[in-house]
XYZ file of C-alpha atoms in Angstrom:
372
model
C 37.264 21.842 50.131
C 35.351 25.086 50.589
C 37.988 27.560 49.453
C 35.271 30.032 48.464
C 35.222 32.058 51.671
C 38.402 33.516 53.114
C 38.496 35.879 56.044
C 41.016 38.698 55.799
C 41.420 38.372 59.550
C 43.134 35.033 58.862
C 46.042 35.861 56.549
C 47.797 32.587 57.283
C 44.893 30.640 55.747
C 45.172 32.722 52.596
C 48.961 32.393 52.487
C 48.718 28.626 52.912
C 46.278 28.433 50.032
C 48.132 30.556 47.452
C 50.794 27.962 46.460
C 48.069 25.345 45.988
C 46.103 27.699 43.750
C 49.171 28.553 41.686
C 50.488 24.990 41.646
C 53.961 26.067 42.784
C 55.811 27.960 45.496
C 56.303 31.529 44.245
C 59.685 33.244 44.430
C 60.410 36.926 43.719
C 56.746 37.315 42.854
C 53.764 39.571 43.386
C 50.497 37.646 43.688
C 47.120 39.374 43.734
C 43.995 37.635 45.002
C 40.459 38.639 44.064
C 37.836 38.481 46.804
C 34.281 38.676 45.537
C 31.130 39.750 47.297
C 30.482 40.748 50.888
C 31.822 37.442 52.245
C 35.096 37.561 50.356
C 34.503 34.595 48.057
C 37.759 33.573 46.437
C 38.168 34.711 42.847
C 41.032 34.854 40.427
C 44.651 34.573 41.575
C 47.278 36.207 39.357
C 51.069 36.231 39.628
C 53.672 38.511 38.054
C 57.410 38.825 38.519
C 58.240 41.177 41.375
C 60.728 43.071 39.212
C 58.010 43.821 36.651
C 55.561 45.433 39.049
C 58.341 47.156 41.028
C 59.872 48.743 37.928
C 59.669 52.537 38.176
C 58.798 52.998 34.515
C 56.582 50.037 33.673
C 55.446 48.899 37.128
C 52.433 51.235 37.387
C 51.050 49.881 34.104
C 51.579 46.290 35.265
C 49.661 47.148 38.439
C 46.840 48.742 36.450
C 46.611 45.614 34.292
C 46.294 43.498 37.432
C 43.570 45.809 38.740
C 41.652 45.506 35.468
C 42.062 41.722 35.607
C 40.545 41.535 39.095
C 37.843 44.065 38.232
C 36.685 41.852 35.343
C 36.581 38.983 37.813
C 34.081 40.878 39.970
C 36.424 41.565 42.887
C 35.141 43.691 45.745
C 38.402 43.547 47.672
C 41.945 42.481 46.909
C 45.036 41.157 48.642
C 48.624 41.519 47.445
C 51.125 38.887 48.553
C 54.762 39.789 47.909
C 57.345 36.988 47.910
C 60.876 38.323 48.324
C 64.157 37.232 49.908
C 65.106 39.993 52.374
C 68.793 39.080 52.139
C 68.983 40.041 48.453
C 70.411 43.557 47.990
C 67.672 46.061 47.191
C 64.878 43.714 48.263
C 63.216 46.223 50.584
C 63.107 48.887 47.883
C 61.548 46.487 45.373
C 58.901 45.418 47.864
C 57.974 49.001 48.705
C 57.855 50.019 45.029
C 55.653 47.063 44.103
C 53.302 47.687 47.026
C 53.083 51.391 46.164
C 52.267 50.752 42.500
C 49.603 48.174 43.342
C 48.086 50.316 46.108
C 47.703 53.250 43.728
C 46.218 51.125 40.930
C 43.829 49.325 43.301
C 42.663 52.441 45.163
C 39.667 53.383 43.018
C 38.214 49.974 42.090
C 38.806 48.237 45.436
C 39.495 50.936 48.015
C 43.122 49.931 48.373
C 44.779 46.585 48.959
C 45.953 44.538 51.938
C 49.639 43.641 51.563
C 51.255 40.503 52.973
C 54.994 39.881 52.783
C 56.538 36.398 52.646
C 60.288 35.811 52.811
C 63.243 34.953 54.987
C 61.392 32.105 56.657
C 58.520 34.281 57.850
C 55.395 36.164 56.866
C 53.807 39.406 58.054
C 51.509 42.225 57.076
C 53.594 44.906 55.411
C 52.178 47.781 57.467
C 51.875 45.988 60.805
C 53.538 47.228 63.967
C 55.366 44.948 66.394
C 52.195 44.435 68.422
C 50.700 42.632 65.420
C 53.673 40.979 63.734
C 57.202 40.302 65.038
C 59.951 42.167 63.121
C 60.948 38.954 61.309
C 57.330 37.888 60.852
C 55.521 34.764 61.940
C 57.280 31.490 61.038
C 56.324 29.977 57.700
C 55.990 26.598 59.397
C 52.719 27.924 60.838
C 51.186 27.634 57.377
C 51.517 23.854 57.387
C 49.043 23.541 60.253
C 46.322 25.625 58.634
C 42.967 24.199 57.666
C 43.487 25.360 54.084
C 46.755 23.467 53.686
C 45.444 20.313 55.361
C 42.342 20.123 53.209
C 44.219 20.829 49.968
C 46.740 18.084 50.750
C 43.925 15.652 51.563
C 42.309 16.580 48.248
C 45.489 15.496 46.455
C 47.004 18.903 45.744
C 50.719 18.791 44.955
C 52.744 22.014 44.964
C 55.785 22.191 42.687
C 58.964 23.752 44.107
C 59.086 26.460 41.443
C 57.131 27.900 38.545
C 59.348 26.232 35.970
C 58.724 22.785 37.447
C 54.960 23.036 36.926
C 55.105 22.237 33.217
C 58.197 20.033 33.185
C 57.692 16.786 31.273
C 60.749 14.511 31.506
C 61.956 12.999 28.244
C 61.459 9.274 27.737
C 64.501 6.983 27.486
C 66.364 7.284 24.200
C 65.444 3.822 22.809
C 61.746 4.573 23.324
C 62.117 7.966 21.655
C 63.833 6.387 18.654
C 60.999 3.863 18.302
C 58.455 6.687 18.435
C 60.413 8.665 15.832
C 60.430 5.736 13.409
C 56.671 5.316 13.763
C 56.116 9.056 13.346
C 58.089 9.130 10.104
C 56.206 6.133 8.726
C 52.869 7.688 9.622
C 53.848 11.026 8.110
C 54.747 9.194 4.902
C 51.293 7.597 4.751
C 49.796 11.066 5.192
C 51.777 12.374 2.242
C 50.612 9.399 0.182
C 46.984 10.048 1.199
C 47.274 13.703 0.161
C 48.561 12.606 -3.235
C 45.704 10.106 -3.588
C 42.845 12.496 -2.840
C 40.399 13.871 -0.227
C 38.790 10.525 0.581
C 42.160 9.005 1.425
C 43.026 11.995 3.621
C 39.695 11.681 5.454
C 40.354 7.981 6.112
C 43.843 8.776 7.399
C 42.451 11.403 9.753
C 39.751 9.085 11.059
C 42.397 6.458 11.792
C 44.317 9.033 13.838
C 41.231 10.040 15.806
C 40.417 6.375 16.450
C 43.976 5.898 17.719
C 43.529 8.848 20.070
C 40.296 7.438 21.476
C 41.903 4.026 21.916
C 44.911 5.414 23.794
C 42.749 7.517 26.120
C 40.528 4.510 26.805
C 43.640 2.498 27.627
C 44.939 5.192 29.965
C 41.538 5.272 31.672
C 41.423 1.507 32.139
C 45.050 1.153 33.247
C 46.383 4.379 34.793
C 50.167 4.503 34.901
C 50.612 2.036 32.037
C 51.819 4.149 29.143
C 51.112 3.456 25.470
C 53.733 1.777 23.311
C 56.262 4.251 21.850
C 55.249 3.344 18.294
C 51.635 4.311 18.991
C 52.765 7.607 20.477
C 54.835 8.320 17.381
C 51.811 7.653 15.180
C 49.702 10.002 17.297
C 52.384 12.692 17.130
C 52.181 12.542 13.339
C 48.404 12.788 13.535
C 48.404 15.839 15.805
C 50.579 17.665 13.276
C 47.471 17.736 11.059
C 45.338 20.694 12.205
C 42.058 18.928 11.462
C 43.061 15.919 13.551
C 44.194 18.177 16.397
C 40.845 19.997 16.344
C 38.974 16.681 16.283
C 40.941 15.538 19.334
C 39.943 18.757 21.093
C 36.277 18.264 20.207
C 36.428 14.650 21.405
C 37.430 15.936 24.846
C 34.395 18.185 25.206
C 31.284 16.887 26.970
C 28.188 16.157 24.945
C 29.838 16.162 21.516
C 29.156 12.505 20.684
C 30.431 11.709 17.186
C 30.907 15.355 16.199
C 34.683 14.870 15.974
C 34.279 12.081 13.405
C 31.632 13.973 11.437
C 33.819 17.080 11.334
C 36.613 15.026 9.776
C 34.488 13.336 7.128
C 31.901 15.949 6.159
C 33.543 19.263 7.066
C 30.489 21.263 6.068
C 29.081 24.488 7.440
C 26.858 22.622 9.902
C 29.753 20.676 11.384
C 31.997 23.758 11.533
C 29.239 25.611 13.378
C 28.791 22.756 15.842
C 32.527 22.722 16.533
C 32.545 26.475 17.185
C 29.553 26.141 19.497
C 31.151 23.260 21.403
C 34.394 25.157 21.965
C 32.486 28.355 22.782
C 30.664 26.574 25.584
C 33.963 26.318 27.455
C 33.822 30.028 28.280
C 30.058 30.544 28.564
C 29.056 30.547 32.262
C 25.512 29.540 31.323
C 26.509 26.318 29.562
C 30.075 25.453 30.560
C 30.807 22.184 32.332
C 33.788 21.496 34.526
C 36.150 18.916 33.009
C 35.213 15.311 33.641
C 37.195 12.331 34.860
C 38.419 11.618 31.324
C 40.623 14.714 31.253
C 43.433 13.250 33.338
C 43.872 10.155 31.096
C 43.879 12.454 28.061
C 46.569 14.583 29.688
C 48.662 11.513 30.414
C 48.539 10.487 26.737
C 49.518 13.969 25.560
C 52.339 14.137 28.112
C 53.595 10.797 26.810
C 53.557 12.175 23.248
C 55.693 15.122 24.387
C 58.046 12.865 26.350
C 58.617 10.569 23.353
C 58.477 13.135 20.559
C 60.769 15.587 18.863
C 62.347 17.968 21.325
C 61.371 21.121 19.438
C 58.295 19.913 17.591
C 55.580 19.527 20.216
C 53.418 22.627 19.690
C 50.207 20.608 19.011
C 50.415 18.386 22.108
C 51.681 21.191 24.362
C 48.883 23.509 23.252
C 46.232 20.878 23.944
C 47.809 20.251 27.343
C 47.734 23.986 28.026
C 44.075 24.154 27.059
C 43.184 21.244 29.331
C 45.083 22.817 32.241
C 43.247 26.113 31.685
C 39.923 24.251 31.541
C 40.699 22.632 34.909
C 41.319 26.117 36.305
C 45.113 25.725 36.430
C 46.067 28.870 34.534
C 49.665 28.785 35.771
C 50.384 25.391 34.207
C 48.323 26.293 31.143
C 50.348 29.425 30.518
C 53.678 27.656 30.895
C 52.665 24.870 28.516
C 51.456 27.378 25.932
C 54.723 29.285 26.270
C 56.591 26.042 25.586
C 54.426 25.472 22.520
C 55.234 28.950 21.223
C 58.927 28.350 21.854
C 58.673 25.283 19.625
C 56.590 27.084 16.995
C 56.196 30.868 17.481
C 53.433 31.199 14.871
C 51.316 28.271 16.070
C 47.874 29.852 15.823
C 45.964 27.934 18.485
C 48.736 28.557 21.011
C 48.747 32.262 20.189
C 44.965 32.430 20.638
C 45.179 30.646 23.973
C 48.045 32.875 25.099
C 45.896 35.909 24.299
C 42.998 34.491 26.304
C 45.257 33.831 29.277
C 46.755 37.311 29.094
C 43.250 38.784 29.042
C 42.312 36.828 32.155
C 39.641 34.786 30.382
C 38.530 32.017 32.726
C 36.596 28.848 31.864
C 32.874 29.366 32.175
C 32.384 26.908 35.029
C 34.795 28.995 37.140
C 33.129 32.344 36.465
C 29.626 30.963 36.946
C 30.054 30.957 40.706
C 27.840 29.144 43.197
């Protein structure tokens, strides 16, 4: 679908598109949309809690951060969409405060901001008179018949009912989780034995884990919907707990890396470390970045299965990799939620903290920022 060009004269097309871009239906939210160039090419979409941007003390700074985020994206114009239930006490005051803070912050870089209000079963422009919008707004059902919504649905877009549902991964049945736990413990014991034996034994153990990863992804590619055996998932969970294995799995996902993941595990010299840095760096470089390929979804399914079968509070490695893959696909909302889950499991998990910082800074994958 050509979502690149949006006309401000058609707010319903924009409103229909926002939930698809976020991956969920926003509630009590302020969403800003970057429009680039003279034709209003769609740019970054960012969401914050309505209470945060409406806050009298901190709201202006939140709005300035959003303005800086869109400015880095190359926005020429901006739209603010406020989602609020009008029946909640104080809703009108929060909406006006949020709109005021954003309008002030967006005045210099973008010449102001167009504000759309969604809530109570309707939508309208905040500053419209009755000749433009009815007092209760246009019915939200109108958004279902838009071109934007129809084309996103045909493209397979699924919108979650809420932000929290975006990153929800249901736990596997208890017998399967117990089988995975037994395999994880056995595999962790072989790792400890390899460490005691020496570097060569550790390298062999790591290569076995990477080979297992490749085998499971190949299986998920060949037979979508048929999950790996719980014991294999438990073994992979133990492997991902090793930082070097986790990094090799990440490298294996990147296009054009060939056998770099294996070489990085066995040689681990300056040349290999440099190649790994270059490969990861290409994710954010507009000149060299590739969009994720068809193998990303099978990889995600394997990682989701690891989380579903694994320890309830010990999934930082798999959740962080899932967050990175979501970010790479351009799904920053899901990526951020998965990274937050990883940091809940392990607050000092370094890769998750780095990714959280990149998301907070509005860093987009290079293929997104490259433009047409």
